[in-house]
Structure formats: structure tokens, C-alpha cells
Tab-separated table of C-alpha atoms and ligand atoms in Angstrom:
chain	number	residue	atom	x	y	z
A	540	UNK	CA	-9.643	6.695	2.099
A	541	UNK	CA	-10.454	5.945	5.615
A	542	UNK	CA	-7.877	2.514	6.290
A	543	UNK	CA	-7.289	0.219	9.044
A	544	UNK	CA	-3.969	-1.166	9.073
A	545	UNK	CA	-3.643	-4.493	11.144
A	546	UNK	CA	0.425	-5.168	11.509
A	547	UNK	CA	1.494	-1.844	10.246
A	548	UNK	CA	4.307	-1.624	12.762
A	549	UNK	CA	5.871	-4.162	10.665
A	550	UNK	CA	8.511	-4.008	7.845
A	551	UNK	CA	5.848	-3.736	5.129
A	552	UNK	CA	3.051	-2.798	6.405
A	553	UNK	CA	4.947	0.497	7.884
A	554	UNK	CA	5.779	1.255	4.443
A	555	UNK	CA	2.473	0.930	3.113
A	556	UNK	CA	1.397	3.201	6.311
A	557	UNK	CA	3.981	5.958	5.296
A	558	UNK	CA	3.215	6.061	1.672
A	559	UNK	CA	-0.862	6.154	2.252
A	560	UNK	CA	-0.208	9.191	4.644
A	561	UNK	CA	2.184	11.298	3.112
A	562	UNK	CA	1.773	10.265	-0.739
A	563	UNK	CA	-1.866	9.755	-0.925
A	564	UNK	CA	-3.204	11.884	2.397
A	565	UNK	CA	-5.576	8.815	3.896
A	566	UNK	CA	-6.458	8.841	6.876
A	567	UNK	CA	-4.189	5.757	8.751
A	568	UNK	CA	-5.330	3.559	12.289
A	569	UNK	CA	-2.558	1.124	12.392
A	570	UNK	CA	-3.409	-2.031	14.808
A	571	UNK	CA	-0.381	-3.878	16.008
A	572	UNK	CA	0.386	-6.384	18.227
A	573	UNK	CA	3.983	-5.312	18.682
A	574	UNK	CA	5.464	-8.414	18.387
A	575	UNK	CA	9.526	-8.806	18.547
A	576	UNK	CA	8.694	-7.544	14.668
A	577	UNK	CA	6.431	-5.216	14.963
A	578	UNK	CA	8.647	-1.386	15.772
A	579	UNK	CA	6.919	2.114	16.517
A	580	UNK	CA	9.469	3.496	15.439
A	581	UNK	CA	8.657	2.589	11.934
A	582	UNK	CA	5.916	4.855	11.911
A	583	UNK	CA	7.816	8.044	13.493
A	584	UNK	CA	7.846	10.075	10.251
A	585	UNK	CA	3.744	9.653	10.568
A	586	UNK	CA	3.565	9.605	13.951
A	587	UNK	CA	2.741	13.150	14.514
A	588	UNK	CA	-0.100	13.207	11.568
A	589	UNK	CA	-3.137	14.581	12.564
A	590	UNK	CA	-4.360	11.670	9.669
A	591	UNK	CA	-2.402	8.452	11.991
A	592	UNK	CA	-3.467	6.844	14.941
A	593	UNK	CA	-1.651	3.621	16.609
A	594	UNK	CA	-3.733	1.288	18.504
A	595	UNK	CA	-2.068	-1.685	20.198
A	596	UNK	CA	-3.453	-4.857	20.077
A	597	UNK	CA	-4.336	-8.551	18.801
A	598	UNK	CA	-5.789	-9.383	15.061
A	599	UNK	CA	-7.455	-12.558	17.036
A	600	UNK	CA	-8.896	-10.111	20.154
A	601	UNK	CA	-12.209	-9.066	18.833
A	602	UNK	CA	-12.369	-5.917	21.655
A	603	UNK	CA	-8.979	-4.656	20.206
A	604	UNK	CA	-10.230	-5.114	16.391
A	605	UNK	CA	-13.580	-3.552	17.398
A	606	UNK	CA	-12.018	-0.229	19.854
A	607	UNK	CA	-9.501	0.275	16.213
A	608	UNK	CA	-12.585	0.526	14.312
A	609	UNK	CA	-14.518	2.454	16.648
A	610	UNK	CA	-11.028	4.787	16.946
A	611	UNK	CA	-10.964	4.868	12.661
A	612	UNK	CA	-13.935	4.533	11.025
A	613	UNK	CA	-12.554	2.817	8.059
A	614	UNK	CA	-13.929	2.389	5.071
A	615	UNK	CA	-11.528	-0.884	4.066
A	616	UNK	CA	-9.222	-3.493	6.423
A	617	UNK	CA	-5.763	-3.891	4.744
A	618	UNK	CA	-4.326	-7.056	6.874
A	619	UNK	CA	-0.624	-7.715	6.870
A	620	UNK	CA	-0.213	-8.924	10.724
A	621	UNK	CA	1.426	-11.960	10.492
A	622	UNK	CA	4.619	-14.287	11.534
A	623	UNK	CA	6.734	-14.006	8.856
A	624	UNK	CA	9.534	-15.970	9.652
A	625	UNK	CA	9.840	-19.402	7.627
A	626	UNK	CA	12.629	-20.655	10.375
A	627	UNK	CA	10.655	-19.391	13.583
A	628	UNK	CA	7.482	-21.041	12.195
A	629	UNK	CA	9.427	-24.518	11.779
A	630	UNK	CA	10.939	-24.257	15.545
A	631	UNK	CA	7.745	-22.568	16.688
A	632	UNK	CA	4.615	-22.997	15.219
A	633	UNK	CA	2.166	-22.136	17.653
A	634	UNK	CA	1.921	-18.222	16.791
A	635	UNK	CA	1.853	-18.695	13.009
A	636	UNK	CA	-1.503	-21.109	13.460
A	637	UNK	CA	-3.631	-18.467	15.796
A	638	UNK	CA	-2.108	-15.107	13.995
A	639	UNK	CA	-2.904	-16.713	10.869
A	640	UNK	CA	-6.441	-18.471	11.633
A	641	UNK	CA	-8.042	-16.867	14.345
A	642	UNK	CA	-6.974	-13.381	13.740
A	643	UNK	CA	-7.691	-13.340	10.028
A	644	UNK	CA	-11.159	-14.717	10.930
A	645	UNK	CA	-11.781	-12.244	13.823
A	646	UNK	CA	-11.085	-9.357	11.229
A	647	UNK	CA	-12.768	-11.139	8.287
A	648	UNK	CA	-16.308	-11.204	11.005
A	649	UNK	CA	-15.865	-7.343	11.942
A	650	UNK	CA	-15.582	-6.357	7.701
A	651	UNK	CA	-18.886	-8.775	7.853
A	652	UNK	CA	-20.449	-6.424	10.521
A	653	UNK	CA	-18.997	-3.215	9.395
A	654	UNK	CA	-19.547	-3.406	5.507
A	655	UNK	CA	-15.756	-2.983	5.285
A	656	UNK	CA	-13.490	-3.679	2.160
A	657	UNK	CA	-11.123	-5.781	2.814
A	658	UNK	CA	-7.541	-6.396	1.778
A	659	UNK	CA	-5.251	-9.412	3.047
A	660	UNK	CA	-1.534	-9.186	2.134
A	661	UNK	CA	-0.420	-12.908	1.061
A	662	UNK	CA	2.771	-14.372	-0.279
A	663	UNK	CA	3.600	-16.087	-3.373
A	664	UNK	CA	4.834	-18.761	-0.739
A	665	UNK	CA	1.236	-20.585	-0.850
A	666	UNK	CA	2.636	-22.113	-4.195
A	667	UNK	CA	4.985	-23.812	-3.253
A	668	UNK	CA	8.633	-24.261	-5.378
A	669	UNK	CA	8.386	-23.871	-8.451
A	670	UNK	CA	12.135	-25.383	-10.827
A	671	UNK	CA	11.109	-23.623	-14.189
A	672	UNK	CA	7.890	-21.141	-15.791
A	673	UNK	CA	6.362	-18.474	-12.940
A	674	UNK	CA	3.525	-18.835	-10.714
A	675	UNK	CA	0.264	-17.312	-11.578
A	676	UNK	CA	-2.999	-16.615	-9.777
A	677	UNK	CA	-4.315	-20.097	-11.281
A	678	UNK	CA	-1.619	-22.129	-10.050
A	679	UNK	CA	-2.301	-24.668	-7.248
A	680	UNK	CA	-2.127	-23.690	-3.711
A	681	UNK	CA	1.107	-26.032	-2.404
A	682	UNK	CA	2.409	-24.264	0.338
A	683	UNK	CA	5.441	-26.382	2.074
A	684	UNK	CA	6.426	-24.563	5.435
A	685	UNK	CA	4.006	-24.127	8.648
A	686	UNK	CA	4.240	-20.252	7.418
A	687	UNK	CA	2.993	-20.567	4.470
A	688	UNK	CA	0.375	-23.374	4.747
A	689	UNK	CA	-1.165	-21.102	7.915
A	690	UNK	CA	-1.067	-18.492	5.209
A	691	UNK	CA	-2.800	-20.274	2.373
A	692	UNK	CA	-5.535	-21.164	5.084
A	693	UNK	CA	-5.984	-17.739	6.300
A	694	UNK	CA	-6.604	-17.066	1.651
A	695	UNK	CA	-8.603	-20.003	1.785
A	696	UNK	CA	-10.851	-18.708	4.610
A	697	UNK	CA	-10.600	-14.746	2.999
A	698	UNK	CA	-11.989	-16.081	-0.214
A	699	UNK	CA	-14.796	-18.127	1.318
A	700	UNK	CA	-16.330	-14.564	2.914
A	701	UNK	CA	-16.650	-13.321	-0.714
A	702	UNK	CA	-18.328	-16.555	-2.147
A	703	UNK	CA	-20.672	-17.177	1.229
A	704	UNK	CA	-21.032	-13.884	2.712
A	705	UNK	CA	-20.253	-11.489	-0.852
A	706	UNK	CA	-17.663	-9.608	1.569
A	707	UNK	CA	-15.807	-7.474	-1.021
A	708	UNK	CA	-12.535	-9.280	-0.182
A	709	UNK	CA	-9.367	-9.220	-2.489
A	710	UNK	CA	-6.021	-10.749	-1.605
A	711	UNK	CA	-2.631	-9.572	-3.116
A	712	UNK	CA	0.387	-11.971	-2.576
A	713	UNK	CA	4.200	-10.695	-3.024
A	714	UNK	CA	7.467	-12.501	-3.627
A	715	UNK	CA	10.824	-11.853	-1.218
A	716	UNK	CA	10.493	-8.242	-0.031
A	717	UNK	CA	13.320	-5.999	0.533
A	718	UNK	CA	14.547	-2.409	1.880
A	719	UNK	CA	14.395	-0.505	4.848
A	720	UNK	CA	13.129	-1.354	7.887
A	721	UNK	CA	13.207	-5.231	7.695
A	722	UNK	CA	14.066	-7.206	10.565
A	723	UNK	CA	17.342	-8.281	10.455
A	724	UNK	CA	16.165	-11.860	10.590
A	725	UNK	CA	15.855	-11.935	7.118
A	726	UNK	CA	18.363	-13.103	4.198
A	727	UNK	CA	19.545	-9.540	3.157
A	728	UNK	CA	19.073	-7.246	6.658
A	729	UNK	CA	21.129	-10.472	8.069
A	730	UNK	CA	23.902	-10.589	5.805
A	731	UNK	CA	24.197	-6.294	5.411
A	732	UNK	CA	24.326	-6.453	9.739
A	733	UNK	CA	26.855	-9.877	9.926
A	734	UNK	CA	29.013	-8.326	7.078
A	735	UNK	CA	29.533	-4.544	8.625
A	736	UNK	CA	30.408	-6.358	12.208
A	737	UNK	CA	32.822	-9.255	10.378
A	738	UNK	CA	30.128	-12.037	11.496
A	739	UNK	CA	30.339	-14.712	9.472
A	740	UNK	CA	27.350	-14.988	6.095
A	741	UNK	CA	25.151	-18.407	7.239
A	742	UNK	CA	24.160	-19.478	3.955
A	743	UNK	CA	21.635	-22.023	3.783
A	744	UNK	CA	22.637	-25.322	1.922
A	745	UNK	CA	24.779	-25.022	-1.683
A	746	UNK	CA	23.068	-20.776	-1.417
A	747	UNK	CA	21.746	-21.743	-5.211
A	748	UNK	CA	18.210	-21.340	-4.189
A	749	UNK	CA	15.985	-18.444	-6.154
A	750	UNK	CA	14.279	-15.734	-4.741
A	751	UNK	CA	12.199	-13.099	-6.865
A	752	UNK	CA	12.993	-9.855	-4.940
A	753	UNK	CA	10.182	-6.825	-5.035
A	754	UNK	CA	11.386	-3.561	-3.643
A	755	UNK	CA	9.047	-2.991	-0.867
A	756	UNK	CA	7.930	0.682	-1.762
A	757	UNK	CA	7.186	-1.464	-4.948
A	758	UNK	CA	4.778	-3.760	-2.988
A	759	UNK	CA	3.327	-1.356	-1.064
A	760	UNK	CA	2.154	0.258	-4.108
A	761	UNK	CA	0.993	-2.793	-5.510
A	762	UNK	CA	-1.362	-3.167	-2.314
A	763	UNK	CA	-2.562	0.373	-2.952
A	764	UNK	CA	-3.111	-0.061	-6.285
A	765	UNK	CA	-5.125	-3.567	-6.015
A	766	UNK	CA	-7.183	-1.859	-2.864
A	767	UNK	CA	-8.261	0.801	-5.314
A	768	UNK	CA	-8.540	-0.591	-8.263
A	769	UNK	CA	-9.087	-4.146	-8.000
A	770	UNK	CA	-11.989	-6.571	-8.525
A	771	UNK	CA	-13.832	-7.973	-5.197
A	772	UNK	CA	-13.076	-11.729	-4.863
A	773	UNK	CA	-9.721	-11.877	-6.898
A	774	UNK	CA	-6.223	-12.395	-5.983
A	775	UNK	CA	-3.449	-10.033	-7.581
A	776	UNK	CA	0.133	-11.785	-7.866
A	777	UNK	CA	3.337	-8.987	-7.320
A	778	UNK	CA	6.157	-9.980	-8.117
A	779	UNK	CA	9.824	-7.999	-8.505
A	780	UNK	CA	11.479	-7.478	-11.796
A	781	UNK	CA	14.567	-9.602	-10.339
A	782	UNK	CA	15.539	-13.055	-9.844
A	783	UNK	CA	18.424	-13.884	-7.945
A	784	UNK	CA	20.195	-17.308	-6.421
A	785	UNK	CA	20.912	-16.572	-2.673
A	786	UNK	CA	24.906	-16.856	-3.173
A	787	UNK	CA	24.751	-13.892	-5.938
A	788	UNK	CA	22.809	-11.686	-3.363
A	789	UNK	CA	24.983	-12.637	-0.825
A	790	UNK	CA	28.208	-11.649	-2.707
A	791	UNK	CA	27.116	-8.324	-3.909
A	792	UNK	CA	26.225	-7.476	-0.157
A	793	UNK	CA	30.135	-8.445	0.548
A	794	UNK	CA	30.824	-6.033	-2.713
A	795	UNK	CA	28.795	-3.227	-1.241
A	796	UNK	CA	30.020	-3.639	2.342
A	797	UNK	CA	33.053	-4.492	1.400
A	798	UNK	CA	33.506	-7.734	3.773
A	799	UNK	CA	35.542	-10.152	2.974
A	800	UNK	CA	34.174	-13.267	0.883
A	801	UNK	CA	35.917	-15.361	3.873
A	802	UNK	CA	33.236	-14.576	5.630
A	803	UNK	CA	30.648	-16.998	3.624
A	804	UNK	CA	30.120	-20.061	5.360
A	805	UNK	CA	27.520	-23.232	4.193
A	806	UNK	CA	25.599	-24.254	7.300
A	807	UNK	CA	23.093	-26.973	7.216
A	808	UNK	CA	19.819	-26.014	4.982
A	809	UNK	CA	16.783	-25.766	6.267
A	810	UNK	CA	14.409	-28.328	6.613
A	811	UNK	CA	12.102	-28.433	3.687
A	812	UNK	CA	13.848	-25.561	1.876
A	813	UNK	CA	11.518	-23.995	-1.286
A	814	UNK	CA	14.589	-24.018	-4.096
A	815	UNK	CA	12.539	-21.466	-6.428
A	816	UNK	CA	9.901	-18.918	-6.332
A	817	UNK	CA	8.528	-17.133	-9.502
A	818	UNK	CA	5.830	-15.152	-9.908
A	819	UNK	CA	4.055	-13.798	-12.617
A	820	UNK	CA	2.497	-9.997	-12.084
A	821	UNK	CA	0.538	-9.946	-15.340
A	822	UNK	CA	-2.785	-9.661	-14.119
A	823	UNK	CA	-1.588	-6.696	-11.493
A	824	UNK	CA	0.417	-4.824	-14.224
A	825	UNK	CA	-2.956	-5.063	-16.400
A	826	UNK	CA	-4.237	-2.497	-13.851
A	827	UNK	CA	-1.559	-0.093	-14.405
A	828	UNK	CA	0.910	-0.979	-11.280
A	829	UNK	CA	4.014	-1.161	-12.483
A	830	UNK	CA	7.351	-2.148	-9.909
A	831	UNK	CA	10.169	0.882	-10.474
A	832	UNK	CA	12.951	-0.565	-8.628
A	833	UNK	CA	15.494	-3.340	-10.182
A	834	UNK	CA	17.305	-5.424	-7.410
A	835	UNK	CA	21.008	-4.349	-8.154
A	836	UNK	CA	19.844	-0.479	-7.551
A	837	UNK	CA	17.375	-1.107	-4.359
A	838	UNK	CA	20.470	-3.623	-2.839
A	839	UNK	CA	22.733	-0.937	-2.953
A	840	UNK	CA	20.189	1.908	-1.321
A	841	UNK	CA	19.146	-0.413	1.007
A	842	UNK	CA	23.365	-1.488	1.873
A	843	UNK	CA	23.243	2.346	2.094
A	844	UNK	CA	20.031	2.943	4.732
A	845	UNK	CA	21.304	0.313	6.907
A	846	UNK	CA	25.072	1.839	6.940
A	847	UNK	CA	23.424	5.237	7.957
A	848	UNK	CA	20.334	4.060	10.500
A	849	UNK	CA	22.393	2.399	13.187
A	850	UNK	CA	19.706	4.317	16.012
A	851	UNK	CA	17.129	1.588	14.514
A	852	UNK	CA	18.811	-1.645	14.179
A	853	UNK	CA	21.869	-0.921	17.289
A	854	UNK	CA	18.631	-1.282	19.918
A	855	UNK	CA	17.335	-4.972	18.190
A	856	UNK	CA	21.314	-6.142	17.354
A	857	UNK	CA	22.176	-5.745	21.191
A	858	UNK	CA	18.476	-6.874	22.300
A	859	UNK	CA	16.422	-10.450	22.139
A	860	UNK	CA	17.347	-10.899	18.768
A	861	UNK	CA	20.972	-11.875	19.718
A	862	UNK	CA	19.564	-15.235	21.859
A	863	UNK	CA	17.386	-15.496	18.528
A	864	UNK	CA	20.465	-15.795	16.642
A	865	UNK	CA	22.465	-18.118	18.830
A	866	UNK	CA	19.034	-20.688	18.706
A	867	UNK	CA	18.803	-20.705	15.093
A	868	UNK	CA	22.607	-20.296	14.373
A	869	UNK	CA	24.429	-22.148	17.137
A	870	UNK	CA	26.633	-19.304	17.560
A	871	UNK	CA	26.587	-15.594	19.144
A	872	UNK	CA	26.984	-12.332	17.318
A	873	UNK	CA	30.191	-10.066	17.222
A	874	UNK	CA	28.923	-7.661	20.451
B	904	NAD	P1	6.971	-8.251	9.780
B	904	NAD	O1	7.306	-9.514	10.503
B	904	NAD	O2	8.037	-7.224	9.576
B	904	NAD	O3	5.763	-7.499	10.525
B	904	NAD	C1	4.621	-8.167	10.969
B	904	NAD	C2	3.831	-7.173	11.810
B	904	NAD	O4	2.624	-7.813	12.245
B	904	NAD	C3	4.562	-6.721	13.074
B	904	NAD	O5	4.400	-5.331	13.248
B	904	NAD	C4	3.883	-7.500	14.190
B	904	NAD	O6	3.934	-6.845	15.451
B	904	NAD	C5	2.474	-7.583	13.651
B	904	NAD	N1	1.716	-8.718	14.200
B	904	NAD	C6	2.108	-10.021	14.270
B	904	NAD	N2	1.144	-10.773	14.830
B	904	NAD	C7	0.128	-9.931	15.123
B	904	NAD	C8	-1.154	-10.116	15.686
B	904	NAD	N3	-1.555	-11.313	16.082
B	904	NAD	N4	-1.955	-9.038	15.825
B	904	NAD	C9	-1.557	-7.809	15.423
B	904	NAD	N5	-0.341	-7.574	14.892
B	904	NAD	C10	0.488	-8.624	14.723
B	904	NAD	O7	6.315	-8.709	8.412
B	904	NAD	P2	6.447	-8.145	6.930
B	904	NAD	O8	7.645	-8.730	6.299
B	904	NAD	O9	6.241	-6.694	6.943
B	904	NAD	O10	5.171	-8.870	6.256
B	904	NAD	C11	3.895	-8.260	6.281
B	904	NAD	C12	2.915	-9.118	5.524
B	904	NAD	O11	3.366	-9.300	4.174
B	904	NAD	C13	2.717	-10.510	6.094
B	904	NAD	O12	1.371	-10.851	5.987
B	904	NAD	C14	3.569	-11.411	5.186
B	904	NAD	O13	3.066	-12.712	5.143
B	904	NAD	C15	3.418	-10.687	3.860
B	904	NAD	N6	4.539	-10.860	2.921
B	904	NAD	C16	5.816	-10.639	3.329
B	904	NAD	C17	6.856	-10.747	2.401
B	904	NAD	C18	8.301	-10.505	2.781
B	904	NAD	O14	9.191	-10.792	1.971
B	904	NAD	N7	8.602	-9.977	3.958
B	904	NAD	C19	6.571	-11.102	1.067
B	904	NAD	C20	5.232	-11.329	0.700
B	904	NAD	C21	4.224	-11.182	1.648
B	905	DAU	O1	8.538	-15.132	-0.797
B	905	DAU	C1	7.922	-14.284	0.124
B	905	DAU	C2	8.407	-14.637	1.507
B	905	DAU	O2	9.758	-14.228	1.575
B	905	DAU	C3	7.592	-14.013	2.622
B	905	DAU	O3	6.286	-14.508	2.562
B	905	DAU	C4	8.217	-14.327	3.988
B	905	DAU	O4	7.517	-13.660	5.012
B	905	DAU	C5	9.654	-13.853	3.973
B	905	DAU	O5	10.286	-14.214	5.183
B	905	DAU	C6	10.418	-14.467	2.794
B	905	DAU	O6	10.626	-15.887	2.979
B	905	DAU	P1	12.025	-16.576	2.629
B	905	DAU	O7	12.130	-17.814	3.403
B	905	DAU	O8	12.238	-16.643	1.158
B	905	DAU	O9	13.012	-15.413	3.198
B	905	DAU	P2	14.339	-15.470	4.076
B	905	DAU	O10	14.874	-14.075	4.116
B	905	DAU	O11	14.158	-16.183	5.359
B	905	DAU	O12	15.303	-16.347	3.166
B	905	DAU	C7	15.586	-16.017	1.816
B	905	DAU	C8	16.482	-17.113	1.267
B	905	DAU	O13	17.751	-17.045	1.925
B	905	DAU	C9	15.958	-18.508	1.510
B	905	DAU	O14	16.310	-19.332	0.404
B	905	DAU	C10	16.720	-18.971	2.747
B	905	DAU	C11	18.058	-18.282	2.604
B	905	DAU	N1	18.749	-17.919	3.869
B	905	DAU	C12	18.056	-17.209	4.803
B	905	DAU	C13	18.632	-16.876	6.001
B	905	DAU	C14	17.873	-16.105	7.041
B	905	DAU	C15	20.072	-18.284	4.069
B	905	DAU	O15	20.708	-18.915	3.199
B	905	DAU	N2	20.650	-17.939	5.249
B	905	DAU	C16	19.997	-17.278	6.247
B	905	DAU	O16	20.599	-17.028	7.309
């Protein structure tokens, strides 16, 4: 397949990039903004592909979405470009509301006028909490942060090109994502980095709030998987085989490091705080995807890759993420 990959820079959508080059030889344009989150370097394994092209630019800047087609020729849009981060959209929402709107619009219009397939990459975050049961593709839409309601709108809008226009349009929405390459903004990157350099472990509130971690060579297949074999105007829940309250991830990531439980400390929660995600994968699974990675193994690999890749997280530890850190954590990093 011929794919354009809007945010592929990114954590995830690098991973999906890598895998659809070198495990299933398509042929890759990845369109990225290059935000703070959004690393070339992500791609370097690909970058020399005579199958990959990078193209910089906006998901809301219609000449940038139309020169990446022109430069591809895809035959489907698979759209992860987004602000991911729950905390940076409640200090600063601005980013999350025109990434989110606009630019999912702007690519939904050139599918329109291109005949494209297309593919948005969602979160199981546009449900809301849930205390007990799982999540499925029928539940309620009840999203609680300015991340996730921007993302439930840019769903909302997705869906409404396959009833209105009959865009073949199919969304896929993950739970907490993990593994290489994430920015270290994140609950496990953050704690791996803080623990190696003796930083002290932030943990939100009393750290008993549940995440259902996916392995994120596990989503990416998922995304392949519902891009080939899925059914136009449906969404596809993927969820990991894992659920785990923050404090237990947090204190096998002092295990594995071998930091010293000391270095836990309960800051103040954050506002409007989702205490538990679930999500059921049935419908996904009934097309034959199946995640292969449980949590305690893919922690321990990914403790591993970020003990042994200090060339990509040394230049963002020592960069702006450090005034990032003091903003959100009232303190400064070990140097
Ligand atoms: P990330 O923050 O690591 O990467 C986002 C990428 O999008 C970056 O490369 C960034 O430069 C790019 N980008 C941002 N705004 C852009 C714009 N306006 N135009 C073009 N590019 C832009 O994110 P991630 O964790 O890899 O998440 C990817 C997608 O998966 C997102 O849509 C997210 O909502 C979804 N998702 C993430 C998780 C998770 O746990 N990380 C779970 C489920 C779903
Ligand atoms: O569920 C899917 C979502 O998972 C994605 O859509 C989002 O893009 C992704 O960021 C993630 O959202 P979360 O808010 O669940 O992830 P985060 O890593 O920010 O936090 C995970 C949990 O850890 C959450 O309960 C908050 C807590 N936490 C996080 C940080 C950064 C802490 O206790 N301390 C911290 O310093």
C-alpha cells in the first residue's frame, strides 16, 4: 500500500512507519509538523528507504497536506498528528483545539478530493472513566480533559464524512501506549529517566489510578490490521492485555532500575484526573489482531531500550523539556 502518514515523527506513529516499511514493504510519506514531540530521528532506521519520504508540515495547512499527497500518491491517510499530552492540554489548550479540529478536517476534505481511505488513530480517552466492566465501541462518548474532548470532536467530525460524504473512514482508538521512543513526558519514559538520574517519581494523587497498557508495536499492528481489514464507517477499540494502578508501574520501574523507593513522592493530582480506563478489543480481535506483548515483559524491554539509547533521550533531557518539567513540576531536573 501506498500510505500517508500525518504525525509519524511521533512516538506511535514512527512505529507504525517502521513496521509498514520494513515488515510489510509499503511505500511510507510521513507528514509532520515537528512539534517538541514529533523526532526525525525516529524514523532513521527508514530514513534511507527508497519506499520513505518525510515532508514537513501542518495537518491544518491545506498546501502542506496537498504537496504530501502530490509527493506520495497514497492510496489511504492514516492520521495520528495530535497533542497528546493530558497536562499540556489543561495548561495549554490552544494547540489541542486547531491540531485536533482544523487539521483533522483539512485532511478529512483532501481524502474527499482524492478518493483516499482514511484512518484516524483515537484513544479510548473519549470515554471517559470508567470504576468497573470495559469500554466498548457502543459506549458513550464522555471525554473529561481538553485532550480528549478535542479528540472525540475530531471522531465525531471523521464519522460524519462516512455518513454525509460515504468517505471510507474508520477510526481505531488505543488505551495507554508504551515502549520505545515515547517522550519522556509520559508516566513510564518519566519515571525510567527520573529513576536512572535519582530524580524524585511525581506521582499523581494516592498513584491508585488504572491504566490499560498496549505495547505499542502491539498498536501499531492493530492500526495495520483495522486499515486492511476493517469495515468503512466503524470504530475498532485496542486495548493491552494489562491493567495496572499507577503505583504498581511505578514500583516495578524502581525494581528494574533499581532506584530507591525513597524516591516516590505524592504531588498534587491533576485536575480532573480519569481514575480508570478499560477497554474491550473484542470486535478488533474478531478480525484476527491479536496484542503479543504482556506489560511485565514490554516494562522490562522498554527499562532496557531506554538504559541503552541515551543518544535519543540525552539531546530532549538537557533541551526545552527541562523548563517543561520545572512548569508542570515546580522543580528542576538532576542536570
Ligand atoms: P506524540 O506526541 O509522540 O506524537 C505526535 C506527533 O504528531 C509528533 O510527531 C508531532 O510533531 C505531530 N504533530 C502534532 N501536531 C501536528 C500538526 N498539527 N500537524 C502535523 N503533525 C503534528 O503522540 P503519540 O503518543 O505517538 O500519539 C499518536 C496518536 O495516537 C495521537 O493521535 C494520540 O491521540 C493517539 N493515541 C496515543 C496513545 C498513547 O498512549 N500515547 C494512546 C491511544 C491513542
Ligand atoms: O489512554 C490513552 C492515553 O494515554 C492517550 O490518549 C494519551 O495521549 C496519553 O498521554 C495517555 O494519557 P494518560 O493521561 O493516561 O497518560 P500519562 O502518561 O500522562 O499518565 C498516565 C497515568 O500516570 C495517569 O493516571 C497520570 C499519572 N501520572 C502521570 C505523570 C506524567 C503521574 O502520576 N505522574 C506523572 O508525572
Amino acid at each position: 500500500m501506498r500510505l500517508l502518514v500525518c504525525g509519524g515523527a511521533g512516538f506511535i506513529g514512527s512505529t507504525f512507519a517502521r513496521q509498514r516499511v520494513s515488515e510489510h514493504g509499503d511505500d511510507v510519506t510521513v507528514l509532520d509538523k515537528l512539534t517538541y514531540a514529533g523526532r526525525e530521528e525516529n524514523l532513521r532506521e527508514i530514513a534511507e528507504e527508497p519506499r520513505f519520504r518525510f515532508v514537513r508540515g501542518a495537518i491544518e495547512d491545506p498546501d502542506a497536506v496537498a504537496a504530501a499527497i502530490e509527493t506520495g500518491s497514497p492510496e489511504a491517510i492514516v492520521n495520528f498528528a495530535a497533542e497528546t499530552h493530558v497536562d499540556r492540554s489543561i495548561a495549554e489548550p490552544d494547540a489541542f483545539v486547531s491540531t485536533h479540529a482544523l487539521g483533522t478536517y483539512v485532511l478529512l476534505e483532501a481524502a474527499r478530493e482524492h478518493s483516499l481511505r482514511y484512518l484516524q488513530v483515537s484513544t479510548d480517552e473519549v470515554y471517559g472513566s470508567i470504576e468497573q466492566g470495559t469500554f466498548t465501541e457502543q459506549s458513550p462518548l464522555a471525554p473529561s480533559s481538553p485532550y480528549s474532548a478535542t479528540k472525540a470532536g475530531a471522531d465525531l467530525l471523521v464519522q460524519s464524512y462516512f455518513h454525509t460524504y460515504g468517505l471510507p473512514t474508520l477510526i481505531c482508538r488505543g488505551s495507554n501506549n508504551y515502549g520505545p521512543y515515547q517522550y519522556p513526558e509520559k508516566l513510564i519514559p518519566l519515571m525510567i529517566l527520573n529513576a536512572l538520574h535519582g530524580d524524585s517519581l511525581p506521582v499523581y494523587g494516592d498513584g491508585m489510578q488504572v491504566r490499560n497498557w498496549i505495547h505499542a508495536s502491539d498498536f501499531a499492528g492493530a492500526i495495520g490490521h483495522v486499515l486492511g481489514h476493517g469495515q468503512p464507517g466503524e470504530v475498532y477499540n485496542a486495548g493491552g492485555p494489562d491493567e495496572e494502578a499507577n503505583m504498581t508501574v511505578v514500583s516495578r520501574i524502581v525494581e528494574l532500575t533499581g532506584a530507591q523507593e525513597s524516591q516516590v513522592e505524592h504531588v498534587s493530582d491533576r485536575p480532573g484526573h480519569d481514575r480508570r480506563y478499560s477497554l474491550s478489543s473484542e470486535k478488533v480481535r474478531a478480525l484476527g489482531w491479536v496484542p503479543r506483548v504482556r506489560f511485565d515483559e514490554g516494562l522490562e524491554q522498554t527499562v532496557t531500550w531506554y538504559r541503552e539509547n541515551t543518544w535519543w533521550w540525552e539531546p530532549i533531557r538537557s533541551g526545552d523539556y527541562r523548563a517543561y518539567y520545572e512548569r508542570q513540576y515546580g522543580r528542576s531536573l538532576q542536570p
